[in-house]
XYZ file of N, CA and C in Angstrom:
642
model
N 116.516 100.327 102.029
C 116.031 100.809 100.733
C 116.401 99.804 99.657
N 115.398 99.374 98.897
C 115.622 98.456 97.798
C 114.916 98.987 96.564
N 115.624 99.064 95.444
C 115.050 99.551 94.194
C 114.946 98.406 93.202
N 113.795 98.354 92.508
C 113.565 97.361 91.468
C 113.325 98.086 90.140
N 114.013 97.657 89.094
C 113.751 98.183 87.750
C 114.481 97.306 86.743
N 113.748 96.726 85.792
C 114.400 95.865 84.811
C 114.955 96.625 83.611
N 114.645 97.924 83.497
C 114.957 98.672 82.283
C 116.402 99.157 82.234
N 116.886 99.323 81.005
C 118.209 99.917 80.786
C 118.065 101.386 80.428
N 119.066 102.156 80.749
C 119.086 103.584 80.444
C 119.216 103.767 78.932
N 118.347 104.624 78.381
C 118.370 104.911 76.952
C 118.601 106.394 76.729
N 118.777 106.768 75.480
C 119.005 108.177 75.153
C 117.851 109.050 75.614
N 116.613 108.557 75.473
C 115.456 109.361 75.850
C 115.384 109.605 77.349
N 116.014 108.743 78.152
C 116.015 108.947 79.604
C 116.889 110.117 80.031
N 117.866 110.468 79.226
C 118.845 111.486 79.623
C 118.179 112.844 79.848
N 117.121 113.147 79.069
C 116.530 114.483 79.153
C 115.484 114.598 80.256
N 115.005 113.466 80.786
C 113.935 113.528 81.778
C 114.312 112.904 83.116
N 115.375 112.172 83.181
C 115.785 111.517 84.408
C 117.258 111.826 84.655
N 117.686 111.625 85.886
C 119.040 112.027 86.248
C 120.058 110.944 85.889
N 120.159 110.719 84.594
C 121.175 109.828 84.057
C 121.999 110.600 83.031
N 123.140 110.011 82.629
C 124.086 110.707 81.781
C 124.451 109.836 80.578
N 124.931 110.463 79.492
C 125.218 109.699 78.275
C 126.134 108.504 78.492
N 127.113 108.627 79.364
C 128.046 107.524 79.592
C 127.375 106.314 80.244
N 126.160 106.505 80.770
C 125.471 105.416 81.467
C 124.459 104.688 80.579
N 124.308 105.107 79.338
C 123.360 104.454 78.432
C 123.709 102.965 78.301
N 122.675 102.129 78.439
C 122.866 100.685 78.379
C 122.967 100.021 79.735
N 123.194 100.803 80.800
C 123.273 100.236 82.133
C 121.862 100.116 82.729
N 121.706 99.260 83.728
C 120.427 99.108 84.402
C 120.119 100.349 85.242
N 118.876 100.801 85.200
C 118.488 102.025 85.901
C 118.629 101.902 87.416
N 118.076 100.834 87.984
C 118.097 100.684 89.431
C 119.522 100.553 89.959
N 120.296 99.689 89.323
C 121.668 99.458 89.786
C 122.496 100.731 89.681
N 122.371 101.447 88.579
C 123.146 102.672 88.375
C 122.793 103.735 89.396
N 121.486 103.950 89.603
C 121.054 104.990 90.536
C 121.459 104.673 91.971
N 121.276 103.428 92.389
C 121.578 103.057 93.767
C 123.081 103.040 94.025
N 123.862 102.565 93.070
C 125.320 102.602 93.244
C 125.804 104.035 93.424
N 125.229 104.940 92.663
C 125.616 106.346 92.767
C 125.292 106.903 94.157
N 124.091 106.584 94.674
C 123.712 107.056 96.001
C 124.627 106.475 97.080
N 124.961 105.205 96.949
C 125.829 104.587 97.953
C 127.212 105.226 97.974
N 127.723 105.587 96.793
C 129.036 106.229 96.719
C 128.980 107.652 97.266
N 127.970 108.397 96.849
C 127.886 109.804 97.231
C 127.511 109.994 98.695
N 126.583 109.164 99.205
C 126.002 109.401 100.528
C 126.462 108.410 101.586
N 127.228 107.404 101.198
C 127.692 106.418 102.171
C 126.594 105.487 102.643
N 125.525 105.332 101.848
C 124.426 104.442 102.213
C 124.753 103.007 101.822
N 123.902 102.103 102.227
C 124.088 100.686 101.910
C 122.779 100.135 101.328
N 122.273 100.813 100.309
C 121.013 100.430 99.689
C 121.231 99.303 98.674
N 120.143 98.615 98.350
C 120.200 97.479 97.425
C 119.467 97.812 96.125
N 119.879 97.178 95.050
C 119.219 97.340 93.753
C 119.092 95.987 93.085
N 117.959 95.791 92.422
C 117.721 94.539 91.701
C 117.220 94.871 90.303
N 117.891 94.371 89.272
C 117.457 94.633 87.890
C 116.315 93.712 87.497
N 115.256 93.742 88.292
C 114.139 92.819 88.122
C 112.828 93.572 87.981
N 111.811 92.872 87.518
C 110.483 93.440 87.419
C 109.846 93.568 88.801
N 108.804 94.381 88.861
C 108.134 94.624 90.137
C 107.532 93.349 90.710
N 107.324 92.317 89.888
C 106.792 91.055 90.389
C 107.689 90.429 91.451
N 108.938 90.862 91.524
C 109.850 90.341 92.539
C 109.474 90.808 93.936
N 108.652 91.856 94.046
C 108.269 92.359 95.360
C 107.540 91.272 96.130
N 107.930 91.095 97.389
C 107.248 90.137 98.241
C 107.897 88.769 98.258
N 108.922 88.541 97.430
C 109.539 87.223 97.459
C 110.639 87.190 98.511
N 111.499 86.195 98.431
C 112.489 85.985 99.490
C 113.569 87.053 99.524
N 113.661 87.899 98.483
C 114.694 88.941 98.495
C 114.485 89.876 99.679
N 113.275 90.325 99.850
C 112.908 91.160 100.991
C 111.531 90.705 101.440
N 111.345 90.449 102.726
C 110.088 89.892 103.209
C 109.120 90.941 103.719
N 109.573 92.154 103.928
C 108.669 93.167 104.460
C 109.132 94.550 104.034
N 108.146 95.404 103.740
C 108.418 96.806 103.424
C 107.549 97.687 104.305
N 108.112 98.759 104.840
C 107.312 99.766 105.536
C 106.630 100.687 104.542
N 107.300 100.937 103.413
C 106.773 101.838 102.400
C 107.172 101.334 101.018
N 106.196 101.265 100.122
C 106.445 100.935 98.725
C 106.140 102.177 97.900
N 107.095 102.620 97.086
C 106.901 103.774 96.209
C 106.881 103.263 94.777
N 105.771 103.495 94.098
C 105.634 103.064 92.722
C 105.759 104.231 91.765
N 106.809 104.221 90.959
C 107.012 105.221 89.899
C 107.024 104.461 88.577
N 105.881 103.899 88.233
C 105.799 103.009 87.085
C 104.906 103.610 86.011
N 105.130 103.192 84.772
C 104.371 103.750 83.657
C 103.551 102.684 82.946
N 103.216 101.592 83.643
C 102.400 100.557 83.032
C 101.292 100.155 83.989
N 100.142 99.797 83.432
C 99.003 99.366 84.229
C 99.324 98.079 84.974
N 99.972 97.136 84.295
C 100.246 95.839 84.912
C 101.166 95.964 86.118
N 102.179 96.826 86.030
C 103.097 96.998 87.161
C 102.378 97.615 88.352
N 101.523 98.602 88.083
C 100.776 99.256 89.162
C 99.828 98.257 89.831
N 99.171 97.430 89.040
C 98.240 96.458 89.603
C 98.971 95.325 90.317
N 100.188 95.025 89.889
C 100.966 94.003 90.587
C 101.283 94.446 92.007
N 101.638 95.707 92.171
C 101.893 96.224 93.519
C 100.636 96.117 94.367
N 99.506 96.551 93.830
C 98.244 96.503 94.573
C 97.851 95.068 94.900
N 98.288 94.109 94.096
C 97.941 92.718 94.335
C 98.555 92.139 95.589
N 99.520 92.843 96.183
C 100.169 92.378 97.409
C 99.527 92.960 98.661
N 98.395 93.632 98.519
C 97.876 94.423 99.634
C 97.425 93.589 100.823
N 97.097 92.327 100.665
C 96.605 91.528 101.780
C 97.618 90.522 102.306
N 98.878 90.669 101.922
C 99.899 89.781 102.462
C 100.078 90.033 103.961
N 100.172 88.977 104.725
C 100.258 89.105 106.173
C 101.466 89.927 106.610
N 102.578 89.806 105.862
C 103.799 90.523 106.251
C 103.743 91.997 105.893
N 102.675 92.418 105.199
C 102.564 93.819 104.790
C 101.428 94.517 105.531
N 101.127 94.122 106.742
C 99.948 94.606 107.446
C 99.953 96.119 107.617
N 101.123 96.713 107.803
C 101.194 98.162 108.034
C 101.894 98.895 106.892
N 102.044 98.251 105.749
C 102.775 98.848 104.643
C 101.992 99.978 103.995
N 102.674 101.094 103.743
C 102.103 102.205 102.998
C 102.537 102.110 101.540
N 101.666 102.570 100.648
C 101.937 102.529 99.207
C 101.773 103.940 98.653
N 102.871 104.504 98.156
C 102.867 105.825 97.545
C 102.973 105.648 96.038
N 101.907 106.005 95.323
C 101.866 105.834 93.876
C 102.020 107.180 93.187
N 102.922 107.236 92.205
C 103.097 108.419 91.366
C 102.760 108.031 89.935
N 101.812 108.739 89.355
C 101.451 108.484 87.970
C 101.226 109.784 87.238
N 101.723 109.880 86.012
C 101.546 111.120 85.266
C 101.451 110.866 83.775
N 100.827 111.825 83.099
C 100.755 111.834 81.654
C 101.671 112.897 81.103
N 101.249 113.559 80.029
C 102.107 114.554 79.404
C 102.300 115.779 80.282
N 101.248 116.214 81.002
C 101.382 117.401 81.846
C 100.578 117.315 83.139
N 99.848 116.219 83.364
C 99.080 116.045 84.589
C 99.510 114.773 85.300
N 99.155 114.687 86.566
C 99.484 113.490 87.319
C 98.879 113.526 88.698
N 99.041 112.413 89.417
C 98.552 112.344 90.784
C 99.556 111.614 91.663
N 99.575 112.011 92.917
C 100.349 111.350 93.957
C 99.341 110.864 94.992
N 99.336 109.567 95.294
C 98.358 109.008 96.229
C 99.075 108.105 97.227
N 98.916 108.402 98.510
C 99.458 107.581 99.591
C 98.317 106.801 100.230
N 98.460 105.490 100.323
C 97.426 104.661 100.934
C 98.031 103.474 101.656
N 97.167 102.643 102.230
C 97.594 101.454 102.959
C 97.452 100.212 102.087
N 98.508 99.407 102.032
C 98.423 98.108 101.383
C 97.985 97.022 102.358
N 98.104 97.296 103.654
C 97.897 96.272 104.668
C 96.469 95.792 104.780
N 96.300 94.699 105.499
C 94.983 94.120 105.756
C 94.133 95.125 106.518
N 92.860 95.163 106.190
C 91.987 96.212 106.719
C 91.459 95.874 108.118
N 92.350 95.716 109.079
C 91.912 95.503 110.451
C 92.494 96.582 111.359
N 92.894 97.688 110.756
C 93.447 98.796 111.504
C 92.349 99.804 111.818
N 92.578 100.702 112.797
C 91.544 101.680 113.143
C 91.133 102.570 111.977
N 92.087 102.890 111.113
C 91.757 103.752 109.972
C 92.689 103.424 108.827
N 92.132 103.292 107.635
C 92.903 102.874 106.473
C 92.712 103.886 105.354
N 93.825 104.317 104.772
C 93.767 105.213 103.618
C 93.620 104.400 102.337
N 92.740 104.790 101.425
C 92.601 104.065 100.158
C 93.822 104.260 99.281
N 94.127 103.260 98.473
C 95.214 103.375 97.499
C 94.638 103.873 96.179
N 95.496 104.074 95.201
C 95.060 104.687 93.946
C 94.015 103.830 93.236
N 94.100 102.493 93.340
C 93.105 101.636 92.681
C 91.738 101.745 93.336
N 91.706 102.087 94.645
C 90.421 102.283 95.313
C 89.734 103.544 94.813
N 90.522 104.592 94.605
C 89.963 105.875 94.180
C 89.646 105.895 92.695
N 90.410 105.142 91.917
C 90.218 105.099 90.463
C 90.124 103.636 90.027
N 88.969 102.994 90.257
C 88.828 101.558 89.957
C 89.107 101.217 88.505
N 88.987 102.207 87.621
C 89.217 101.915 86.209
C 90.661 101.515 85.935
N 91.579 101.856 86.849
C 92.981 101.467 86.664
C 93.121 99.950 86.633
N 92.404 99.277 87.537
C 92.519 97.818 87.623
C 92.014 97.130 86.363
N 91.086 97.772 85.662
C 90.484 97.157 84.481
C 91.028 97.717 83.170
N 91.938 98.688 83.256
C 92.412 99.359 82.046
C 93.287 98.428 81.225
N 93.219 98.601 79.922
C 94.107 97.867 79.032
C 95.463 98.545 79.006
N 96.485 97.754 78.809
C 97.842 98.292 78.802
C 98.011 99.278 77.660
N 98.552 100.442 77.990
C 98.806 101.444 76.968
C 100.125 101.167 76.275
N 100.307 101.842 75.159
C 101.578 101.720 74.440
C 102.623 102.535 75.169
N 103.452 101.860 75.957
C 104.472 102.570 76.726
C 105.864 102.271 76.180
N 105.947 102.038 74.904
C 107.248 101.790 74.297
C 108.136 103.009 74.467
N 109.406 102.819 74.784
C 110.286 103.961 75.005
C 110.449 104.806 73.761
N 110.598 106.103 73.976
C 110.838 107.004 72.852
C 112.188 106.688 72.234
N 112.269 106.837 70.909
C 113.506 106.455 70.236
C 114.531 107.577 70.251
N 114.138 108.777 70.651
C 115.089 109.883 70.666
C 114.749 110.841 71.790
N 115.722 111.664 72.169
C 115.489 112.661 73.204
C 114.449 113.677 72.766
N 114.463 114.060 71.488
C 113.502 115.047 70.986
C 112.075 114.512 71.089
N 111.876 113.260 70.697
C 110.543 112.662 70.792
C 110.100 112.547 72.241
N 111.024 112.222 73.112
C 110.711 112.110 74.527
C 110.193 113.427 75.088
N 110.829 114.526 74.704
C 110.393 115.840 75.181
C 109.022 116.208 74.633
N 108.728 115.807 73.403
C 107.445 116.132 72.808
C 106.302 115.363 73.468
N 106.605 114.180 73.985
C 105.562 113.353 74.577
C 105.262 113.751 76.014
N 106.129 114.494 76.662
C 105.930 114.818 78.065
C 106.496 116.198 78.355
N 105.701 117.030 79.035
C 106.128 118.398 79.322
C 107.389 118.408 80.184
N 108.202 119.417 79.940
C 109.429 119.571 80.723
C 109.083 119.794 82.200
N 109.751 119.056 83.074
C 109.615 119.275 84.506
C 108.511 118.506 85.195
N 107.664 117.770 84.447
C 106.558 117.088 85.116
C 107.068 116.000 86.045
N 108.097 115.265 85.646
C 108.652 114.236 86.525
C 109.212 114.836 87.804
N 109.935 115.940 87.666
C 110.520 116.590 88.841
C 109.425 117.119 89.774
N 108.379 117.679 89.203
C 107.280 118.202 90.017
C 106.620 117.081 90.810
N 106.357 115.958 90.151
C 105.756 114.820 90.824
C 106.639 114.331 91.968
N 107.929 114.194 91.696
C 108.853 113.704 92.717
C 108.941 114.669 93.897
N 108.945 115.971 93.614
C 109.028 116.973 94.683
C 107.803 116.919 95.583
N 106.617 116.816 94.998
C 105.401 116.776 95.799
C 105.300 115.476 96.590
N 105.750 114.377 96.014
C 105.755 113.111 96.747
C 106.704 113.189 97.936
N 107.872 113.760 97.725
C 108.834 113.915 98.820
C 108.282 114.848 99.896
N 107.584 115.901 99.484
C 106.986 116.823 100.440
C 105.946 116.122 101.306
N 105.145 115.248 100.688
C 104.137 114.500 101.443
C 104.795 113.580 102.466
N 105.844 112.869 102.057
C 106.536 111.984 102.992
C 107.200 112.773 104.111
N 107.749 113.941 103.788
C 108.371 114.783 104.802
C 107.355 115.189 105.865
N 106.176 115.618 105.417
C 105.129 115.999 106.362
C 104.672 114.811 107.202
N 104.577 113.654 106.583
C 104.154 112.452 107.292
C 105.134 112.097 108.408
N 106.423 112.273 108.129
C 107.460 111.858 109.080
C 107.794 112.906 110.129
N 107.485 114.166 109.874
C 107.974 115.240 110.758
C 106.867 116.028 111.436
N 105.600 115.736 111.165
C 104.498 116.466 111.800
C 103.603 115.478 112.546
N 102.816 115.974 113.516
C 101.947 115.077 114.291
C 100.898 114.360 113.440
N 100.486 114.954 112.323
C 99.482 114.322 111.481
C 99.342 115.070 110.168
N 98.683 114.451 109.208
C 98.464 115.075 107.904
C 96.963 115.129 107.626
N 96.529 116.154 106.884
C 95.120 116.264 106.520
C 94.891 115.968 105.047
N 95.932 115.590 104.343
C 95.811 115.171 102.945
C 96.814 114.046 102.697
N 96.506 113.200 101.707
C 97.384 112.050 101.454
C 97.750 111.950 99.973
N 97.811 113.098 99.318
C 98.223 113.100 97.928
C 97.958 114.428 97.267
N 98.195 114.472 95.945
C 98.032 115.705 95.178
C 97.542 115.371 93.768
N 96.828 116.313 93.192
C 96.530 116.302 91.762
C 97.283 117.481 91.150
N 98.045 117.219 90.096
C 99.000 118.189 89.574
C 98.758 118.421 88.089
N 98.819 119.692 87.683
C 98.740 120.056 86.270
C 99.830 121.092 86.013
N 100.912 120.668 85.375
C 102.021 121.592 85.156
C 101.717 122.615 84.078
N 100.737 122.345 83.222
C 100.386 123.301 82.172
C 99.678 124.513 82.745
N 98.792 124.280 83.719
C 98.059 125.385 84.343
C 98.722 125.872 85.626
N 99.673 125.094 86.132
C 100.346 125.460 87.371
C 99.554 125.118 88.623
N 98.554 124.272 88.501
C 97.698 123.935 89.638
C 98.201 122.692 90.356
N 98.205 122.773 91.692
C 98.498 121.634 92.550
C 97.423 121.599 93.625
N 96.559 120.595 93.589
C 95.448 120.479 94.525
C 95.665 119.292 95.452
N 95.524 119.483 96.766
C 95.722 118.376 97.696
C 94.574 117.376 97.636
N 94.891 116.118 97.889
C 93.885 115.067 98.022
C 93.585 114.943 99.510
N 92.474 115.507 99.939
C 92.136 115.551 101.356
C 91.775 114.172 101.891
N 92.027 113.972 103.174
C 91.588 112.751 103.849
C 90.120 112.948 104.189
N 89.266 112.576 103.254
C 87.844 112.890 103.316
C 87.074 111.773 102.621
N 86.413 110.875 103.364
C 85.679 109.771 102.740
C 84.639 110.219 101.722
N 84.036 111.385 101.924
C 83.066 111.875 100.950
C 83.750 112.202 99.624
N 84.944 112.778 99.697
C 85.717 113.066 98.485
C 86.126 111.765 97.807
N 86.583 110.788 98.593
C 86.961 109.495 98.027
C 85.787 108.877 97.268
N 84.599 108.953 97.856
C 83.425 108.374 97.224
C 83.098 109.069 95.902
N 83.277 110.392 95.863
C 82.984 111.127 94.630
C 83.977 110.783 93.529
N 85.225 110.512 93.904
C 86.235 110.141 92.916
C 86.001 108.731 92.396
N 85.683 107.817 93.291
C 85.558 106.405 92.924
C 84.195 106.067 92.334
N 83.207 106.924 92.571
C 81.876 106.633 92.072
C 81.201 105.508 92.810
N 81.569 105.299 94.068
C 80.940 104.251 94.873
C 81.054 104.614 96.339
N 80.291 103.921 97.156
C 80.266 104.218 98.586
C 81.543 103.764 99.272
N 81.948 104.536 100.266
C 83.085 104.179 101.100
C 82.604 104.020 102.543
N 81.531 103.231 102.718
C 80.940 103.076 104.047
C 81.951 102.553 105.052
N 82.825 101.657 104.615
C 83.808 101.081 105.525
C 84.717 102.168 106.075
N 85.160 103.051 105.189
C 86.010 104.161 105.642
C 85.223 105.170 106.469
N 83.958 105.409 106.113
C 83.135 106.358 106.846
C 82.950 105.928 108.294
N 82.726 104.639 108.495
C 82.556 104.126 109.845
C 83.836 104.318 110.649
N 84.967 103.989 110.033
C 86.237 104.104 110.747
C 86.584 105.562 111.014
N 86.261 106.451 110.041
C 86.569 107.871 110.229
C 85.751 108.459 111.354
N 84.510 107.988 111.533
C 83.664 108.519 112.589
C 84.174 108.097 113.961
């Protein structure tokens, strides 16, 4: 397990993430991973670096990449590694959310020479690759942070992502590879493994997936 994050813990993080006032100013990745290693006896690594470090000499291969990022450029940087030879079987789990809605999408980053390939979030929502960077400046206070994002949306996203990985690892197969979530209405809808559904979301044909699915 390797975590990447260049950001420092701020006051606004305390109300939405599992950090504490005494940790303000410390690096997020290093703080979180050190805590896990102490509590659980693990030997995980942390790097206070940007996601662009993925794929370099620090680590040459990942079985699973989990993206919990709030910028278009970071999300597209991960997708930009999809055809690396060392990532042929790598899965990419993307978590993205707004104030009260979000999606969890599990797909393949690897080269498309496998019997069946799941699309990643950029395949289903091509507008992500072309989107302009939003204003993701950190909130200056805990109160502002709460106003910008509904309480519990981060936890809900993380729980559903963990549930998907649990099913993937402990059952013979899965019939969905993600979720669409709305904490305001209480709705959680599965993203079915269905090329016709993928085509309706992306607004384009998924003939390559249709052939493989058949």
